[in-house]
């Protein structure tokens, strides 16, 4: 059997929410003109409880705001942790930065050696071509004739390949 209240709240307060009830009580308390000491004490209690309820509501609002802030902060921390863990996993799976740098340096040295060989070959070919041209030119000059052959087209010498930088591998 459900428990029934002996003095139900007035009909106008039953439809009010929490905040509406507080406003109703505050308005009612402000219109009362206390005559007896009991009424003065009760009115003081109503005002004190109203102030306490306002402080509690303000505190609840502050706690909710702090909760939202902390939730966002935790989400950011989780995201950062996830990124760090993914980065660690990538480093563990693949090669670490030092190994990558050493491998790039080894490849650069091989490419540089090949470039030096190609450059030496091109210089030698160019030297021989210029020597042959200068010989023809000297022979023609001795005979007193101009050379009819053109200057040889020289083989281009390969440019140096830039060395890999450590800072590109260690960030």
PDB file of C-alpha atoms in Angstrom:
ATOM      1  CA  UNK A   1       0.000   0.000   0.000  1.00  0.00           C
ATOM      2  CA  UNK A   2       1.540   3.330  -1.040  1.00  0.00           C
ATOM      3  CA  UNK A   3       2.242   5.956   1.574  1.00  0.00           C
ATOM      4  CA  UNK A   4       0.094   9.073   1.290  1.00  0.00           C
ATOM      5  CA  UNK A   5       1.084  12.509   2.464  1.00  0.00           C
ATOM      6  CA  UNK A   6      -1.074  14.076   5.057  1.00  0.00           C
ATOM      7  CA  UNK A   7      -0.585  17.601   3.717  1.00  0.00           C
ATOM      8  CA  UNK A   8      -0.035  17.499  -0.026  1.00  0.00           C
ATOM      9  CA  UNK A   9       1.653  20.519  -1.625  1.00  0.00           C
ATOM     10  CA  UNK A  10      -0.655  23.128  -3.108  1.00  0.00           C
ATOM     11  CA  UNK A  11      -1.703  22.467  -6.706  1.00  0.00           C
ATOM     12  CA  UNK A  12       0.209  25.491  -7.972  1.00  0.00           C
ATOM     13  CA  UNK A  13       3.505  24.156  -6.549  1.00  0.00           C
ATOM     14  CA  UNK A  14       3.009  20.593  -7.783  1.00  0.00           C
ATOM     15  CA  UNK A  15       3.516  21.659 -11.401  1.00  0.00           C
ATOM     16  CA  UNK A  16       6.654  23.723 -10.673  1.00  0.00           C
ATOM     17  CA  UNK A  17      10.101  22.261 -11.184  1.00  0.00           C
ATOM     18  CA  UNK A  18      12.935  22.480  -8.678  1.00  0.00           C
ATOM     19  CA  UNK A  19      13.888  26.012  -9.642  1.00  0.00           C
ATOM     20  CA  UNK A  20      10.295  27.151  -9.863  1.00  0.00           C
ATOM     21  CA  UNK A  21       9.585  25.855  -6.365  1.00  0.00           C
ATOM     22  CA  UNK A  22      12.561  27.766  -4.982  1.00  0.00           C
ATOM     23  CA  UNK A  23      11.334  30.964  -6.638  1.00  0.00           C
ATOM     24  CA  UNK A  24       7.811  30.348  -5.311  1.00  0.00           C
ATOM     25  CA  UNK A  25       9.093  29.853  -1.751  1.00  0.00           C
ATOM     26  CA  UNK A  26      11.365  32.901  -1.981  1.00  0.00           C
ATOM     27  CA  UNK A  27       8.506  35.069  -3.279  1.00  0.00           C
ATOM     28  CA  UNK A  28       6.179  33.760  -0.591  1.00  0.00           C
ATOM     29  CA  UNK A  29       8.785  34.379   2.108  1.00  0.00           C
ATOM     30  CA  UNK A  30       9.302  37.958   0.961  1.00  0.00           C
ATOM     31  CA  UNK A  31       5.587  38.751   1.241  1.00  0.00           C
ATOM     32  CA  UNK A  32       5.165  37.366   4.754  1.00  0.00           C
ATOM     33  CA  UNK A  33       5.065  39.918   7.552  1.00  0.00           C
ATOM     34  CA  UNK A  34       6.172  37.988  10.656  1.00  0.00           C
ATOM     35  CA  UNK A  35       4.227  38.740  13.804  1.00  0.00           C
ATOM     36  CA  UNK A  36       5.346  36.084  16.276  1.00  0.00           C
ATOM     37  CA  UNK A  37       8.816  34.869  17.182  1.00  0.00           C
ATOM     38  CA  UNK A  38       8.084  31.499  15.587  1.00  0.00           C
ATOM     39  CA  UNK A  39       7.235  33.152  12.271  1.00  0.00           C
ATOM     40  CA  UNK A  40      10.476  35.145  12.434  1.00  0.00           C
ATOM     41  CA  UNK A  41      12.497  31.977  13.049  1.00  0.00           C
ATOM     42  CA  UNK A  42      10.692  30.098  10.277  1.00  0.00           C
ATOM     43  CA  UNK A  43      11.189  32.973   7.836  1.00  0.00           C
ATOM     44  CA  UNK A  44      14.907  33.111   8.701  1.00  0.00           C
ATOM     45  CA  UNK A  45      15.129  29.342   8.153  1.00  0.00           C
ATOM     46  CA  UNK A  46      13.413  29.598   4.757  1.00  0.00           C
ATOM     47  CA  UNK A  47      15.827  32.341   3.684  1.00  0.00           C
ATOM     48  CA  UNK A  48      18.830  30.424   4.996  1.00  0.00           C
ATOM     49  CA  UNK A  49      17.759  27.221   3.241  1.00  0.00           C
ATOM     50  CA  UNK A  50      17.143  29.156   0.027  1.00  0.00           C
ATOM     51  CA  UNK A  51      20.639  30.648   0.187  1.00  0.00           C
ATOM     52  CA  UNK A  52      22.099  27.226   0.943  1.00  0.00           C
ATOM     53  CA  UNK A  53      20.225  25.709  -2.000  1.00  0.00           C
ATOM     54  CA  UNK A  54      21.554  28.443  -4.303  1.00  0.00           C
ATOM     55  CA  UNK A  55      25.108  27.760  -3.100  1.00  0.00           C
ATOM     56  CA  UNK A  56      24.600  24.031  -3.681  1.00  0.00           C
ATOM     57  CA  UNK A  57      23.277  24.642  -7.181  1.00  0.00           C
ATOM     58  CA  UNK A  58      26.233  26.913  -7.945  1.00  0.00           C
ATOM     59  CA  UNK A  59      28.609  24.280  -6.597  1.00  0.00           C
ATOM     60  CA  UNK A  60      26.890  21.571  -8.676  1.00  0.00           C
ATOM     61  CA  UNK A  61      27.264  23.766 -11.767  1.00  0.00           C
ATOM     62  CA  UNK A  62      30.971  24.282 -11.019  1.00  0.00           C
ATOM     63  CA  UNK A  63      31.442  20.545 -10.552  1.00  0.00           C
ATOM     64  CA  UNK A  64      29.717  19.838 -13.870  1.00  0.00           C
ATOM     65  CA  UNK A  65      31.955  22.377 -15.620  1.00  0.00           C
ATOM     66  CA  UNK A  66      35.019  20.827 -14.009  1.00  0.00           C
ATOM     67  CA  UNK A  67      33.795  17.383 -15.078  1.00  0.00           C
ATOM     68  CA  UNK A  68      33.482  18.532 -18.701  1.00  0.00           C
ATOM     69  CA  UNK A  69      36.957  20.093 -18.549  1.00  0.00           C
ATOM     70  CA  UNK A  70      38.498  16.972 -17.031  1.00  0.00           C
ATOM     71  CA  UNK A  71      36.759  14.747 -19.586  1.00  0.00           C
ATOM     72  CA  UNK A  72      38.263  16.810 -22.400  1.00  0.00           C
ATOM     73  CA  UNK A  73      41.656  16.711 -20.715  1.00  0.00           C
ATOM     74  CA  UNK A  74      41.474  12.934 -20.294  1.00  0.00           C
ATOM     75  CA  UNK A  75      40.456  12.519 -23.937  1.00  0.00           C
ATOM     76  CA  UNK A  76      43.463  14.607 -25.006  1.00  0.00           C
ATOM     77  CA  UNK A  77      45.768  12.554 -22.776  1.00  0.00           C
ATOM     78  CA  UNK A  78      44.377   9.309 -24.212  1.00  0.00           C
ATOM     79  CA  UNK A  79      44.934  10.590 -27.752  1.00  0.00           C
ATOM     80  CA  UNK A  80      48.499  11.620 -26.926  1.00  0.00           C
ATOM     81  CA  UNK A  81      49.157   8.253 -25.256  1.00  0.00           C
ATOM     82  CA  UNK A  82      47.754   6.450 -28.293  1.00  0.00           C
ATOM     83  CA  UNK A  83      50.004   8.452 -30.642  1.00  0.00           C
ATOM     84  CA  UNK A  84      53.065   7.760 -28.497  1.00  0.00           C
ATOM     85  CA  UNK A  85      52.273   4.050 -28.385  1.00  0.00           C
ATOM     86  CA  UNK A  86      51.771   3.940 -32.171  1.00  0.00           C
ATOM     87  CA  UNK A  87      55.087   5.692 -32.669  1.00  0.00           C
ATOM     88  CA  UNK A  88      56.811   3.229 -30.333  1.00  0.00           C
ATOM     89  CA  UNK A  89      55.213   0.320 -32.174  1.00  0.00           C
ATOM     90  CA  UNK A  90      56.422   1.687 -35.511  1.00  0.00           C
ATOM     91  CA  UNK A  91      59.937   2.043 -34.149  1.00  0.00           C
ATOM     92  CA  UNK A  92      59.886  -1.478 -32.737  1.00  0.00           C
ATOM     93  CA  UNK A  93      58.458  -2.969 -35.940  1.00  0.00           C
ATOM     94  CA  UNK A  94      60.712  -1.154 -38.350  1.00  0.00           C
ATOM     95  CA  UNK A  95      64.191   0.164 -38.029  1.00  0.00           C
ATOM     96  CA  UNK A  96      65.078   2.780 -35.475  1.00  0.00           C
ATOM     97  CA  UNK A  97      66.328   6.210 -36.510  1.00  0.00           C
ATOM     98  CA  UNK A  98      70.013   5.404 -36.090  1.00  0.00           C
ATOM     99  CA  UNK A  99      69.744   2.323 -38.297  1.00  0.00           C
ATOM    100  CA  UNK A 100      67.800   4.275 -40.928  1.00  0.00           C
ATOM    101  CA  UNK A 101      70.452   6.993 -40.922  1.00  0.00           C
ATOM    102  CA  UNK A 102      73.280   4.463 -41.209  1.00  0.00           C
ATOM    103  CA  UNK A 103      71.504   2.731 -44.097  1.00  0.00           C
ATOM    104  CA  UNK A 104      70.949   6.043 -45.907  1.00  0.00           C
ATOM    105  CA  UNK A 105      74.603   6.941 -45.323  1.00  0.00           C
ATOM    106  CA  UNK A 106      75.728   3.583 -46.739  1.00  0.00           C
ATOM    107  CA  UNK A 107      73.539   4.071 -49.839  1.00  0.00           C
ATOM    108  CA  UNK A 108      74.912   7.596 -50.234  1.00  0.00           C
ATOM    109  CA  UNK A 109      78.503   6.326 -50.050  1.00  0.00           C
ATOM    110  CA  UNK A 110      77.764   3.723 -52.751  1.00  0.00           C
ATOM    111  CA  UNK A 111      76.122   6.334 -54.966  1.00  0.00           C
ATOM    112  CA  UNK A 112      79.012   8.750 -54.335  1.00  0.00           C
ATOM    113  CA  UNK A 113      81.568   6.091 -55.303  1.00  0.00           C
ATOM    114  CA  UNK A 114      79.644   5.381 -58.518  1.00  0.00           C
ATOM    115  CA  UNK A 115      79.457   9.110 -59.240  1.00  0.00           C
ATOM    116  CA  UNK A 116      83.204   9.469 -58.692  1.00  0.00           C
ATOM    117  CA  UNK A 117      83.899   6.554 -61.062  1.00  0.00           C
ATOM    118  CA  UNK A 118      81.580   8.078 -63.681  1.00  0.00           C
ATOM    119  CA  UNK A 119      83.201  11.494 -63.195  1.00  0.00           C
ATOM    120  CA  UNK A 120      86.706  10.019 -63.573  1.00  0.00           C
ATOM    121  CA  UNK A 121      85.606   8.188 -66.733  1.00  0.00           C
ATOM    122  CA  UNK A 122      84.026  11.373 -68.153  1.00  0.00           C
ATOM    123  CA  UNK A 123      87.141  13.420 -67.330  1.00  0.00           C
ATOM    124  CA  UNK A 124      89.370  10.836 -69.012  1.00  0.00           C
ATOM    125  CA  UNK A 125      87.174  10.698 -72.141  1.00  0.00           C
ATOM    126  CA  UNK A 126      87.016  14.504 -72.272  1.00  0.00           C
ATOM    127  CA  UNK A 127      90.789  14.728 -71.822  1.00  0.00           C
ATOM    128  CA  UNK A 128      91.389  12.261 -74.687  1.00  0.00           C
ATOM    129  CA  UNK A 129      88.879  14.047 -76.944  1.00  0.00           C
ATOM    130  CA  UNK A 130      90.477  17.449 -76.248  1.00  0.00           C
ATOM    131  CA  UNK A 131      93.965  16.003 -76.770  1.00  0.00           C
ATOM    132  CA  UNK A 132      92.921  14.581 -80.166  1.00  0.00           C
ATOM    133  CA  UNK A 133      91.329  17.919 -81.114  1.00  0.00           C
ATOM    134  CA  UNK A 134      94.414  19.879 -80.032  1.00  0.00           C
ATOM    135  CA  UNK A 135      96.662  17.487 -82.024  1.00  0.00           C
ATOM    136  CA  UNK A 136      94.549  18.002 -85.174  1.00  0.00           C
ATOM    137  CA  UNK A 137      94.624  21.735 -84.561  1.00  0.00           C
ATOM    138  CA  UNK A 138      98.436  21.739 -84.119  1.00  0.00           C
ATOM    139  CA  UNK A 139      98.971  19.664 -87.282  1.00  0.00           C
ATOM    140  CA  UNK A 140      96.720  22.021 -89.242  1.00  0.00           C
ATOM    141  CA  UNK A 141      98.593  25.013 -87.844  1.00  0.00           C
ATOM    142  CA  UNK A 142     101.942  23.525 -88.945  1.00  0.00           C
ATOM    143  CA  UNK A 143     100.546  23.079 -92.435  1.00  0.00           C
ATOM    144  CA  UNK A 144      99.218  26.608 -92.282  1.00  0.00           C
ATOM    145  CA  UNK A 145      95.606  25.563 -92.691  1.00  0.00           C
ATOM    146  CA  UNK A 146      92.620  26.112 -90.446  1.00  0.00           C
ATOM    147  CA  UNK A 147      91.044  23.085 -88.841  1.00  0.00           C
ATOM    148  CA  UNK A 148      87.777  21.957 -90.321  1.00  0.00           C
ATOM    149  CA  UNK A 149      86.807  19.840 -87.354  1.00  0.00           C
ATOM    150  CA  UNK A 150      84.722  21.292 -84.575  1.00  0.00           C
ATOM    151  CA  UNK A 151      85.588  21.315 -80.926  1.00  0.00           C
ATOM    152  CA  UNK A 152      84.411  17.999 -79.360  1.00  0.00           C
ATOM    153  CA  UNK A 153      81.258  17.870 -77.265  1.00  0.00           C
ATOM    154  CA  UNK A 154      82.400  17.053 -73.757  1.00  0.00           C
ATOM    155  CA  UNK A 155      80.668  14.469 -71.589  1.00  0.00           C
ATOM    156  CA  UNK A 156      79.026  16.206 -68.617  1.00  0.00           C
ATOM    157  CA  UNK A 157      80.628  15.445 -65.252  1.00  0.00           C
ATOM    158  CA  UNK A 158      78.044  14.250 -62.685  1.00  0.00           C
ATOM    159  CA  UNK A 159      77.367  16.653 -59.808  1.00  0.00           C
ATOM    160  CA  UNK A 160      77.953  15.678 -56.179  1.00  0.00           C
ATOM    161  CA  UNK A 161      75.080  13.993 -54.340  1.00  0.00           C
ATOM    162  CA  UNK A 162      74.209  15.720 -51.043  1.00  0.00           C
ATOM    163  CA  UNK A 163      75.097  13.726 -47.946  1.00  0.00           C
ATOM    164  CA  UNK A 164      72.120  12.683 -45.779  1.00  0.00           C
ATOM    165  CA  UNK A 165      71.708  14.881 -42.714  1.00  0.00           C
ATOM    166  CA  UNK A 166      71.223  13.448 -39.235  1.00  0.00           C
ATOM    167  CA  UNK A 167      68.553  15.958 -38.354  1.00  0.00           C
ATOM    168  CA  UNK A 168      66.326  14.481 -41.076  1.00  0.00           C
ATOM    169  CA  UNK A 169      66.315  11.167 -39.205  1.00  0.00           C
ATOM    170  CA  UNK A 170      66.353  12.353 -35.585  1.00  0.00           C
ATOM    171  CA  UNK A 171      63.376  14.609 -34.956  1.00  0.00           C
TER     172      UNK A 171
END
